[in-house]
Short mmCIF file of C-alpha atoms and ligand atoms in Angstrom, two decimals:
data_model
loop_
_atom_site.label_atom_id
_atom_site.label_comp_id
_atom_site.label_asym_id
_atom_site.label_seq_id
_atom_site.Cartn_x
_atom_site.Cartn_y
_atom_site.Cartn_z
CA MET A 464 36.20 320.31 184.97
CA ILE A 465 37.88 320.15 188.37
CA LYS A 466 38.94 323.75 187.90
CA ASP A 467 35.34 324.88 187.16
CA THR A 468 34.09 323.16 190.29
CA LEU A 469 36.82 324.79 192.34
CA VAL A 470 36.02 328.21 190.95
CA SER A 471 32.44 327.89 192.15
CA ILE A 472 33.59 326.58 195.53
CA THR A 473 35.84 329.61 196.02
CA LYS A 474 32.95 331.98 195.54
CA ASP A 475 31.32 330.40 198.60
CA LEU A 476 34.47 330.45 200.67
CA LYS A 477 35.70 333.33 202.76
CA LEU A 478 39.10 333.98 204.21
CA LYS A 479 39.27 332.02 207.44
CA THR A 480 40.75 334.07 210.27
CA ASN A 481 39.33 335.25 213.53
CA VAL A 482 39.71 338.95 212.69
CA GLU A 483 37.21 339.05 209.88
CA ASN A 484 35.57 342.11 211.39
CA ALA A 485 38.60 343.75 212.96
CA ASN A 486 38.31 347.51 212.98
CA LEU A 487 41.75 348.54 211.81
CA LYS A 488 43.22 351.94 211.34
CA ASN A 489 45.44 352.37 208.33
CA TYR A 490 48.69 354.24 208.49
CA LYS A 491 49.20 356.99 205.90
CA ASP A 492 47.17 355.39 203.09
CA ASP A 493 43.41 355.26 203.20
CA SER A 494 43.29 352.91 200.26
CA SER A 495 45.42 350.32 202.04
CA CYS A 496 43.96 347.26 203.61
CA PHE A 497 45.82 344.62 205.62
CA GLY A 498 49.16 345.40 203.97
CA VAL A 499 47.91 345.81 200.38
CA PHE A 500 48.63 349.34 199.13
CA GLU A 501 47.85 351.25 195.95
CA ASN A 502 51.11 353.09 196.13
CA VAL A 503 54.62 351.67 196.49
CA GLU A 504 55.82 354.57 198.67
CA ASN A 505 53.07 353.82 201.16
CA ALA A 506 53.79 350.10 201.07
CA ILE A 507 57.40 350.88 201.99
CA SER A 508 56.76 353.59 204.60
CA ASN A 509 54.22 351.40 206.40
CA ALA A 510 56.68 348.50 206.46
CA VAL A 511 59.36 350.86 207.82
CA HIS A 512 56.99 352.03 210.56
CA ALA A 513 56.00 348.43 211.36
CA GLN A 514 59.63 347.35 211.63
CA LYS A 515 60.33 350.02 214.25
CA ILE A 516 57.37 348.79 216.28
CA LEU A 517 58.41 345.17 215.87
CA SER A 518 61.99 345.76 216.94
CA LEU A 519 61.17 348.06 219.86
CA HIS A 520 58.09 346.43 221.34
CA TYR A 521 58.03 342.74 220.45
CA THR A 522 60.16 339.96 221.89
CA LYS A 523 61.45 336.92 220.05
CA GLU A 524 58.82 334.85 221.83
CA GLN A 525 56.10 337.19 220.54
CA ARG A 526 57.52 336.93 217.02
CA GLU A 527 57.24 333.16 217.32
CA LYS A 528 53.59 333.53 218.37
CA ILE A 529 52.99 335.65 215.27
CA ILE A 530 54.60 332.97 213.11
CA THR A 531 52.41 330.27 214.66
CA GLU A 532 49.35 332.28 213.58
CA ILE A 533 50.72 332.69 210.05
CA ARG A 534 51.23 328.91 209.83
CA LYS A 535 47.66 328.30 211.04
CA ALA A 536 46.17 330.78 208.57
CA ALA A 537 48.12 329.24 205.67
CA LEU A 538 46.87 325.75 206.55
CA GLU A 539 43.28 326.90 207.06
CA ASN A 540 43.29 328.75 203.73
CA LYS A 541 45.25 326.24 201.64
CA GLU A 542 42.25 325.25 199.48
CA ILE A 543 41.40 328.87 198.78
CA LEU A 544 45.01 329.72 197.97
CA ALA A 545 45.38 326.73 195.63
CA THR A 546 42.11 327.59 193.87
CA MET A 547 43.02 331.25 193.51
CA ILE A 548 46.40 330.43 191.99
CA LEU A 549 44.78 328.13 189.43
CA GLU A 550 42.16 330.74 188.57
CA GLU A 551 44.70 333.52 188.12
CA THR A 552 47.77 331.79 186.65
CA HIS A 553 46.14 328.79 184.91
CA MET A 554 49.26 326.79 185.78
CA GLY A 555 49.84 323.62 187.78
CA ARG A 556 47.73 321.07 189.65
CA TYR A 557 45.34 321.73 192.53
CA GLU A 558 46.33 318.76 194.74
CA ASP A 559 50.04 319.58 194.45
CA LYS A 560 49.46 323.20 195.38
CA ILE A 561 47.72 322.00 198.55
CA LEU A 562 50.79 319.93 199.39
CA LYS A 563 53.13 322.85 198.71
CA HIS A 564 51.15 325.06 201.12
CA GLU A 565 51.23 322.33 203.78
CA LEU A 566 54.98 321.99 203.40
CA VAL A 567 55.66 325.70 203.61
CA ALA A 568 53.31 326.28 206.55
CA LYS A 569 54.64 323.39 208.62
CA TYR A 570 58.33 323.18 207.84
CA THR A 571 59.64 326.71 207.16
CA PRO A 572 61.92 327.48 210.13
CA GLY A 573 60.91 330.21 212.58
CA THR A 574 62.86 331.93 215.37
CA GLU A 575 64.51 328.64 216.42
CA ASP A 576 66.72 329.14 213.37
CA LEU A 577 68.46 332.11 215.02
CA THR A 578 71.53 331.39 217.12
CA THR A 579 73.98 333.43 219.17
CA THR A 580 77.68 332.69 219.25
CA ALA A 581 79.60 333.55 222.43
CA TRP A 582 83.23 333.63 223.57
CA SER A 583 84.11 334.05 227.22
CA GLY A 584 87.51 334.07 228.92
CA ASP A 585 90.03 336.07 230.91
CA ASN A 586 89.38 339.13 228.79
CA GLY A 587 85.59 339.23 229.13
CA LEU A 588 82.63 338.21 226.98
CA THR A 589 81.90 338.63 223.29
CA VAL A 590 78.64 337.64 221.62
CA VAL A 591 77.64 337.68 217.96
CA GLU A 592 73.92 337.96 217.47
CA MET A 593 71.76 337.53 214.40
CA SER A 594 70.00 340.88 213.99
CA PRO A 595 67.42 342.11 211.51
CA TYR A 596 68.31 344.05 208.38
CA GLY A 597 65.21 346.21 208.78
CA VAL A 598 62.91 346.25 205.76
CA ILE A 599 63.43 343.66 203.01
CA GLY A 600 62.25 344.00 199.41
CA ALA A 601 61.13 340.57 198.17
CA ILE A 602 60.32 339.64 194.56
CA THR A 603 58.24 336.51 194.02
CA PRO A 604 57.55 334.25 191.02
CA SER A 605 54.32 333.31 189.28
CA THR A 606 55.08 329.61 189.68
CA ASN A 607 54.94 329.52 193.52
CA PRO A 608 53.28 332.87 194.22
CA THR A 609 51.68 332.48 197.65
CA GLU A 610 53.99 329.67 198.79
CA THR A 611 56.95 332.05 198.42
CA VAL A 612 55.13 334.91 200.15
CA ILE A 613 54.30 332.66 203.13
CA CYS A 614 57.81 331.17 203.23
CA ASN A 615 59.58 334.54 203.02
CA SER A 616 57.21 336.15 205.53
CA ILE A 617 57.86 333.45 208.15
CA GLY A 618 61.64 333.60 207.75
CA MET A 619 61.92 337.37 207.47
CA ILE A 620 59.62 338.16 210.43
CA ALA A 621 61.31 335.45 212.53
CA ALA A 622 64.54 337.38 211.98
CA GLY A 623 62.88 340.64 213.10
CA ASN A 624 62.41 342.23 209.67
CA THR A 625 59.39 343.49 207.84
CA VAL A 626 58.95 342.92 204.10
CA VAL A 627 57.59 344.68 201.02
CA PHE A 628 56.60 342.21 198.29
CA ASN A 629 56.65 342.94 194.59
CA GLY A 630 54.80 339.89 193.30
CA HIS A 631 54.70 338.68 189.70
CA PRO A 632 52.07 340.77 187.86
CA GLY A 633 50.51 337.52 186.61
CA ALA A 634 49.79 336.44 190.19
CA LYS A 635 49.09 339.78 191.85
CA LYS A 636 45.65 338.87 193.20
CA CYS A 637 46.99 335.75 194.92
CA VAL A 638 49.88 337.69 196.40
CA ALA A 639 47.54 340.43 197.67
CA PHE A 640 45.28 337.77 199.18
CA ALA A 641 48.22 336.06 200.91
CA VAL A 642 49.53 339.38 202.29
CA GLU A 643 46.07 340.23 203.59
CA MET A 644 45.72 336.76 205.12
CA ILE A 645 49.10 337.06 206.86
CA ASN A 646 48.34 340.53 208.28
CA LYS A 647 44.97 339.39 209.59
CA ALA A 648 46.64 336.42 211.26
CA ILE A 649 49.28 338.69 212.85
CA ILE A 650 46.73 341.19 214.11
CA SER A 651 44.55 338.39 215.50
CA CYS A 652 47.26 337.51 218.02
CA GLY A 653 48.09 341.09 218.97
CA GLY A 654 50.88 341.71 216.43
CA PRO A 655 51.44 345.02 214.65
CA GLU A 656 49.89 346.00 211.31
CA ASN A 657 51.85 345.87 208.06
CA LEU A 658 54.68 343.52 208.95
CA VAL A 659 54.25 342.42 205.35
CA THR A 660 53.07 344.78 202.63
CA THR A 661 52.58 344.70 198.88
CA ILE A 662 51.37 346.78 195.98
CA LYS A 663 47.99 346.11 194.44
CA ASN A 664 49.41 346.43 190.93
CA PRO A 665 53.08 345.46 190.95
CA THR A 666 55.09 346.64 187.95
CA MET A 667 58.71 347.02 186.91
CA ASP A 668 58.43 350.64 188.12
CA SER A 669 57.31 349.55 191.59
CA LEU A 670 60.16 347.03 191.61
CA ASP A 671 62.57 349.81 190.68
CA ALA A 672 61.21 352.00 193.47
CA ILE A 673 61.74 349.18 195.98
CA ILE A 674 65.26 348.51 194.74
CA LYS A 675 66.24 352.19 194.96
CA HIS A 676 64.49 353.08 198.23
CA PRO A 677 67.02 353.99 200.94
CA SER A 678 64.95 352.22 203.63
CA ILE A 679 65.15 348.86 201.86
CA LYS A 680 68.29 347.27 203.24
CA LEU A 681 68.17 343.81 201.68
CA LEU A 682 66.70 342.46 198.44
CA CYS A 683 65.56 338.86 198.05
CA GLY A 684 64.49 337.70 194.59
CA THR A 685 62.92 334.37 193.68
CA GLY A 686 62.40 333.91 189.94
CA GLY A 687 64.10 333.88 186.58
CA PRO A 688 67.58 335.07 185.52
CA GLY A 689 66.53 338.58 184.34
CA MET A 690 65.17 339.47 187.75
CA VAL A 691 68.14 338.02 189.63
CA LYS A 692 70.54 339.98 187.41
CA THR A 693 68.60 343.20 188.07
CA LEU A 694 68.86 342.69 191.83
CA LEU A 695 72.55 341.81 191.72
CA ASN A 696 73.25 344.97 189.70
CA SER A 697 71.41 347.14 192.25
CA GLY A 698 74.42 347.93 194.43
CA LYS A 699 72.56 346.55 197.45
CA LYS A 700 72.98 343.28 199.27
CA ALA A 701 70.80 340.79 197.36
CA ILE A 702 69.82 337.15 197.76
CA GLY A 703 69.25 335.69 194.29
CA ALA A 704 67.16 332.51 193.96
CA GLY A 705 67.23 331.94 190.23
CA ALA A 706 66.39 329.41 187.55
CA GLY A 707 67.29 325.73 187.61
CA ASN A 708 67.25 322.92 185.05
CA PRO A 709 67.78 319.86 187.24
CA PRO A 710 69.23 316.73 185.57
CA VAL A 711 68.67 313.15 186.76
CA ILE A 712 71.20 310.34 186.25
CA VAL A 713 70.08 306.70 186.39
CA ASP A 714 72.89 304.13 186.34
CA ASP A 715 72.75 300.35 185.94
CA THR A 716 72.94 299.62 189.67
CA ALA A 717 69.77 301.61 190.41
CA ASP A 718 66.41 300.23 191.55
CA ILE A 719 64.87 300.87 188.13
CA GLU A 720 61.27 300.24 189.17
CA LYS A 721 61.59 302.84 191.93
CA ALA A 722 63.46 305.28 189.66
CA GLY A 723 60.79 305.11 186.92
CA LYS A 724 57.95 305.83 189.35
CA SER A 725 59.77 308.44 191.39
CA ILE A 726 61.11 310.43 188.42
CA ILE A 727 57.65 310.68 186.85
CA GLU A 728 56.10 311.74 190.16
CA GLY A 729 58.77 314.42 190.66
CA CYS A 730 58.67 315.68 187.07
CA SER A 731 54.89 315.89 186.89
CA PHE A 732 54.47 317.47 190.35
CA ASP A 733 52.47 320.69 189.85
CA ASN A 734 52.97 320.10 186.11
CA ASN A 735 56.74 320.65 186.48
CA LEU A 736 56.45 324.26 187.72
CA PRO A 737 58.88 323.95 190.65
CA CYS A 738 62.42 325.09 189.91
CA ILE A 739 63.60 321.86 191.58
CA ALA A 740 61.43 319.52 189.45
CA GLU A 741 63.24 316.89 187.36
CA LYS A 742 63.83 318.38 183.89
CA GLU A 743 65.90 315.80 181.93
CA VAL A 744 67.17 312.23 182.41
CA PHE A 745 70.51 310.64 181.48
CA VAL A 746 70.18 306.87 181.70
CA PHE A 747 72.74 304.09 181.11
CA GLU A 748 71.81 302.46 177.78
CA ASN A 749 71.72 298.93 179.26
CA VAL A 750 68.81 299.89 181.58
CA ALA A 751 67.11 302.54 179.43
CA ASP A 752 64.33 300.31 178.06
CA ASP A 753 63.54 299.04 181.54
CA LEU A 754 63.40 302.60 182.92
CA ILE A 755 61.09 303.76 180.13
CA SER A 756 58.78 300.79 180.60
CA ASN A 757 58.52 301.61 184.32
CA MET A 758 57.78 305.24 183.52
CA LEU A 759 54.98 304.12 181.18
CA LYS A 760 53.44 302.16 184.07
CA ASN A 761 53.32 305.40 186.06
CA ASN A 762 51.17 307.77 184.01
CA ALA A 763 53.74 308.65 181.35
CA VAL A 764 53.13 308.57 177.58
CA ILE A 765 56.03 308.31 175.11
CA ILE A 766 56.09 310.24 171.83
CA ASN A 767 58.12 309.57 168.67
CA GLU A 768 60.50 311.83 166.71
CA ASP A 769 57.81 313.38 164.48
CA GLN A 770 55.65 314.12 167.49
CA VAL A 771 58.66 315.66 169.26
CA SER A 772 59.08 318.03 166.28
CA LYS A 773 55.44 319.07 166.55
CA LEU A 774 55.85 319.59 170.28
CA ILE A 775 58.91 321.79 169.74
CA ASP A 776 56.90 324.01 167.40
CA LEU A 777 54.17 324.24 170.01
CA VAL A 778 56.17 325.05 173.14
CA LEU A 779 59.42 326.66 171.98
CA GLN A 780 60.32 329.75 169.99
CA LYS A 781 63.65 330.06 168.17
CA ASN A 782 65.55 333.31 167.90
CA ASN A 783 66.91 333.30 164.35
CA GLU A 784 69.82 335.57 165.20
CA THR A 785 71.13 333.81 168.30
CA GLN A 786 69.68 330.37 167.39
CA GLU A 787 68.58 330.15 171.03
CA TYR A 788 65.27 328.71 172.13
CA SER A 789 62.89 330.27 174.61
CA ILE A 790 59.66 328.88 176.00
CA ASN A 791 56.18 329.78 174.84
CA LYS A 792 54.87 330.92 178.24
CA LYS A 793 51.34 330.02 177.23
CA TRP A 794 52.24 326.37 177.80
CA VAL A 795 54.03 326.65 181.15
CA GLY A 796 52.48 324.43 183.85
CA LYS A 797 49.74 323.00 181.62
CA ASP A 798 48.36 319.45 181.91
CA ALA A 799 50.14 316.79 179.83
CA LYS A 800 46.89 315.85 178.12
CA LEU A 801 46.51 319.32 176.62
CA PHE A 802 49.87 319.04 174.82
CA LEU A 803 49.06 315.55 173.56
CA ASP A 804 45.64 316.60 172.25
CA GLU A 805 47.27 319.51 170.44
CA ILE A 806 49.78 317.25 168.62
CA ASP A 807 47.14 314.56 167.90
CA VAL A 808 48.42 311.88 170.25
CA GLU A 809 45.74 309.81 171.92
CA SER A 810 46.22 309.43 175.67
CA PRO A 811 44.31 308.36 178.76
CA SER A 812 42.89 311.07 181.02
CA SER A 813 45.27 309.84 183.74
CA VAL A 814 48.37 310.92 181.79
CA LYS A 815 50.68 313.14 183.84
CA CYS A 816 53.92 313.29 181.89
CA ILE A 817 55.16 313.14 178.29
CA ILE A 818 58.48 311.36 177.77
CA CYS A 819 60.65 311.29 174.65
CA GLU A 820 64.10 310.06 173.64
CA VAL A 821 66.40 312.81 172.39
CA SER A 822 70.07 313.70 171.99
CA ALA A 823 72.13 315.32 174.76
CA ARG A 824 71.99 318.91 173.40
CA HIS A 825 68.34 318.78 172.35
CA PRO A 826 66.42 322.01 173.09
CA PHE A 827 64.14 320.08 175.46
CA VAL A 828 67.27 319.21 177.48
CA MET A 829 68.85 322.65 177.38
CA THR A 830 65.72 324.75 178.04
CA GLU A 831 63.98 325.06 181.41
CA LEU A 832 60.51 324.14 180.14
CA MET A 833 58.43 324.05 183.35
CA MET A 834 56.03 321.73 181.51
CA PRO A 835 55.35 318.01 182.14
CA ILE A 836 57.68 317.02 179.29
CA LEU A 837 60.67 314.83 180.17
CA PRO A 838 63.47 314.31 177.62
CA ILE A 839 65.50 311.11 178.09
CA VAL A 840 69.08 310.69 176.84
CA ARG A 841 70.86 307.29 176.62
CA VAL A 842 74.47 307.37 177.85
CA LYS A 843 77.18 304.73 177.74
CA ASP A 844 78.70 305.25 181.19
CA ILE A 845 78.98 307.55 184.21
CA ASP A 846 81.57 309.79 182.52
CA GLU A 847 79.19 310.60 179.71
CA ALA A 848 76.22 310.93 182.11
CA ILE A 849 78.04 313.48 184.30
CA GLU A 850 79.42 315.42 181.34
CA TYR A 851 75.94 315.80 179.78
CA ALA A 852 74.24 316.52 183.13
CA LYS A 853 76.70 319.36 183.82
CA ILE A 854 76.06 320.87 180.39
CA ALA A 855 72.29 320.70 180.95
CA GLU A 856 72.51 322.22 184.46
CA GLN A 857 74.49 325.13 182.99
CA ASN A 858 76.37 325.81 186.25
CA ARG A 859 73.26 327.29 187.84
CA LYS A 860 74.23 325.55 191.09
CA HIS A 861 70.58 324.62 191.62
CA SER A 862 69.51 320.95 191.89
CA ALA A 863 70.50 317.48 190.61
CA TYR A 864 69.40 313.90 191.25
CA ILE A 865 70.80 310.40 190.85
CA TYR A 866 69.48 306.84 191.17
CA SER A 867 72.35 304.47 191.91
CA LYS A 868 73.73 302.01 194.46
CA ASN A 869 77.30 302.67 193.33
CA ILE A 870 79.02 304.79 195.99
CA ASP A 871 81.67 306.04 193.55
CA ASN A 872 79.04 307.26 191.10
CA LEU A 873 77.02 308.93 193.86
CA ASN A 874 80.06 310.74 195.24
CA ARG A 875 81.50 311.73 191.91
CA PHE A 876 78.28 313.21 190.57
CA GLU A 877 77.68 315.11 193.82
CA ARG A 878 81.17 316.65 193.72
CA GLU A 879 81.21 317.43 190.01
CA ILE A 880 77.72 318.89 189.60
CA ASP A 881 78.15 320.97 192.83
CA THR A 882 74.49 321.96 193.12
CA THR A 883 72.70 323.48 196.12
CA ILE A 884 70.33 320.49 196.29
CA PHE A 885 71.56 316.98 195.52
CA VAL A 886 69.16 314.07 196.11
CA LYS A 887 70.10 310.39 195.95
CA ASN A 888 67.47 307.74 195.12
CA ALA A 889 64.42 309.93 195.77
CA LYS A 890 62.35 312.54 194.00
CA SER A 891 63.08 316.24 193.86
CA PHE A 892 60.76 317.29 196.68
CA ALA A 893 62.89 315.30 199.15
CA GLY A 894 65.33 318.17 198.69
CA VAL A 895 62.93 320.58 200.43
CA GLY A 896 61.93 318.21 203.21
CA TYR A 897 59.06 316.21 201.68
CA GLU A 898 59.23 312.60 202.92
CA ALA A 899 62.82 313.38 203.89
CA GLU A 900 64.69 315.14 206.68
CA GLY A 901 65.43 318.85 206.74
CA PHE A 902 63.37 322.02 206.59
CA THR A 903 61.47 323.58 203.70
CA THR A 904 62.14 326.65 201.64
CA PHE A 905 60.72 328.08 198.43
CA THR A 906 63.70 330.40 197.94
CA ILE A 907 66.75 328.39 196.88
CA ALA A 908 69.64 330.78 196.45
CA GLY A 909 72.23 328.86 194.48
CA SER A 910 74.03 331.65 192.66
CA THR A 911 74.46 333.94 195.67
CA GLY A 912 75.28 331.02 197.95
CA GLU A 913 72.75 331.22 200.80
CA GLY A 914 71.33 327.90 199.55
CA ILE A 915 68.19 326.62 201.26
CA THR A 916 67.25 329.98 202.76
CA SER A 917 65.74 330.39 206.22
CA ALA A 918 65.46 333.08 208.94
CA ARG A 919 69.24 333.19 209.55
CA ASN A 920 69.84 334.32 205.95
CA PHE A 921 67.74 337.41 206.62
CA THR A 922 69.98 338.61 209.46
CA ARG A 923 73.09 340.72 209.92
CA GLN A 924 75.86 339.64 212.24
CA ARG A 925 76.24 342.01 215.22
CA ARG A 926 79.11 341.70 217.70
CA CYS A 927 78.76 342.94 221.29
CA VAL A 928 81.91 342.99 223.41
CA LEU A 929 82.41 343.28 227.19
CA ALA A 930 86.15 343.61 227.64
CA GLY A 931 88.30 343.43 230.74
P1 NAD B 1701 60.08 335.61 186.29
O1 NAD B 1701 61.54 335.83 186.31
O2 NAD B 1701 59.30 335.87 185.05
O3 NAD B 1701 59.40 336.48 187.44
C1 NAD B 1701 59.90 336.53 188.76
C2 NAD B 1701 59.77 337.93 189.30
O4 NAD B 1701 60.69 338.80 188.68
C3 NAD B 1701 58.41 338.53 189.06
O5 NAD B 1701 58.03 339.24 190.21
C4 NAD B 1701 58.61 339.43 187.85
O6 NAD B 1701 57.75 340.51 187.82
C5 NAD B 1701 60.04 339.89 188.02
N1 NAD B 1701 60.80 340.09 186.79
C6 NAD B 1701 60.72 339.38 185.63
N2 NAD B 1701 61.64 339.79 184.74
C7 NAD B 1701 62.35 340.76 185.35
C8 NAD B 1701 63.46 341.60 184.98
N3 NAD B 1701 64.04 341.53 183.79
N4 NAD B 1701 63.93 342.50 185.90
C9 NAD B 1701 63.36 342.60 187.11
N5 NAD B 1701 62.31 341.83 187.51
C10 NAD B 1701 61.81 340.96 186.66
O7 NAD B 1701 59.86 334.11 186.80
P2 NAD B 1701 58.52 333.25 186.86
O8 NAD B 1701 58.16 332.80 185.50
O9 NAD B 1701 57.51 333.92 187.67
O10 NAD B 1701 59.09 332.02 187.70
C11 NAD B 1701 59.78 330.97 187.12
C12 NAD B 1701 61.27 331.11 187.23
O11 NAD B 1701 61.65 331.29 188.59
C13 NAD B 1701 62.00 329.86 186.77
O12 NAD B 1701 63.15 330.22 186.08
C14 NAD B 1701 62.29 329.13 188.06
O13 NAD B 1701 63.38 328.24 187.99
C15 NAD B 1701 62.58 330.28 188.97
N6 NAD B 1701 62.35 329.93 190.37
C16 NAD B 1701 63.42 329.81 191.18
C17 NAD B 1701 63.22 329.47 192.50
C18 NAD B 1701 64.38 329.30 193.44
O14 NAD B 1701 64.14 329.15 194.63
N7 NAD B 1701 65.61 329.30 192.96
C19 NAD B 1701 61.93 329.26 193.00
C20 NAD B 1701 60.85 329.42 192.12
C21 NAD B 1701 61.07 329.76 190.81
#
């Protein structure tokens, strides 16, 4: 019902920028509009042209001004963006998408992230500067479509680059809207056209064209393993922000009331779409009942073994040859109530998360579901908890969480799981700056090592020497 209301609201809303009626000339593509092109070649050539203008005629201070306008536009349009994503992808929760846009607009680093290193002495002066790559090809996921476009645009422009986006085909309208919004914001403060561009109908062919184009100097992919592999095989420098499957450990020193509430809030956030969202729990058996009872007080519903079997049939598909499970994409990011209705489990309308007790290698543990379904595994001690958590994380070097007051357990898990994000006694979103310190990103590059990406990751090191 909320969605229907929002759909009708959107029809009455218009993009809020102060260049609604700007009379813009397009460069080399009459069908283009505010960075959205029919043709991938034109999307790239316009971004190449824009990058030359940006690097020759705009100072760092002016780039910061441009970024301020992008932040403003993202905040002013957050309701429209959240509504559009729901309409197009049918995944997630409206209120959480608003929060994600606020986070990305406010806390993605800008030009302040760039630093210069200098050495001076008897032999002169040497400086190493962070310089732009030029034009970046960025691939974005369906699960955070506009959040990633806004995040990448801020960081990449801050570093002096321009960017061509190949968005997920299932979120192409949102991506086009975000690109248009960003270009209008840039132009409104005197910035050049086409600092960010995209293709109206992104495909694997347009992605291939971006990967192979000689003017694209850096690739940055946010999404699943297939896409990351494609980028890493391209022969070009690539930043790969791939899949996660974050485990949570709860030991018997933890504040169990807090853990129960916080884990459910993190797991059900945007219906578990974020790659960082809690995906499975390993709890000491002596506090497991207490943890479950606290989860049930916080909008969770527990299902039994038979109901788990029905849920497996609904949301997973098994490959008979490899015996591996994959998700039924139809169910990604759906409301918990829809699953429960489908397997005939009565639940209140307030339900946000489905919990179930399973074994350590259960398919719900080993598969990145991106659904508000949280498998819970009882463990006897920290050794078993860490062993199982590592197996579930599958060395993706993504994210992991623990609730504990035992310093040894906290340290050991952090060292052994070795993830890019490791949060102690708080929910997953603390790892990207929500109700915690540190900046925000929506591109977490675990496998290629950049980690919590920001402007500095979109730069080349350039040394300038004055000798003698
Ligand atoms: P997806 O992999 O289906 O799509 C991501 C992008 O890659 C899309 O633009 C898509 O068109 C393209 N793509 C898909 N398969 C491809 C292939 N074989 N070769 C080349 N390109 C391909 O992912 P999704 O469903 O949109 O997003 C969810 C996934 O992304 C999850 O696995 C999640 O963990 C991951 N993710 C990671 C991060 C991060 O920062 N590490 C952030 C968000 C999402």
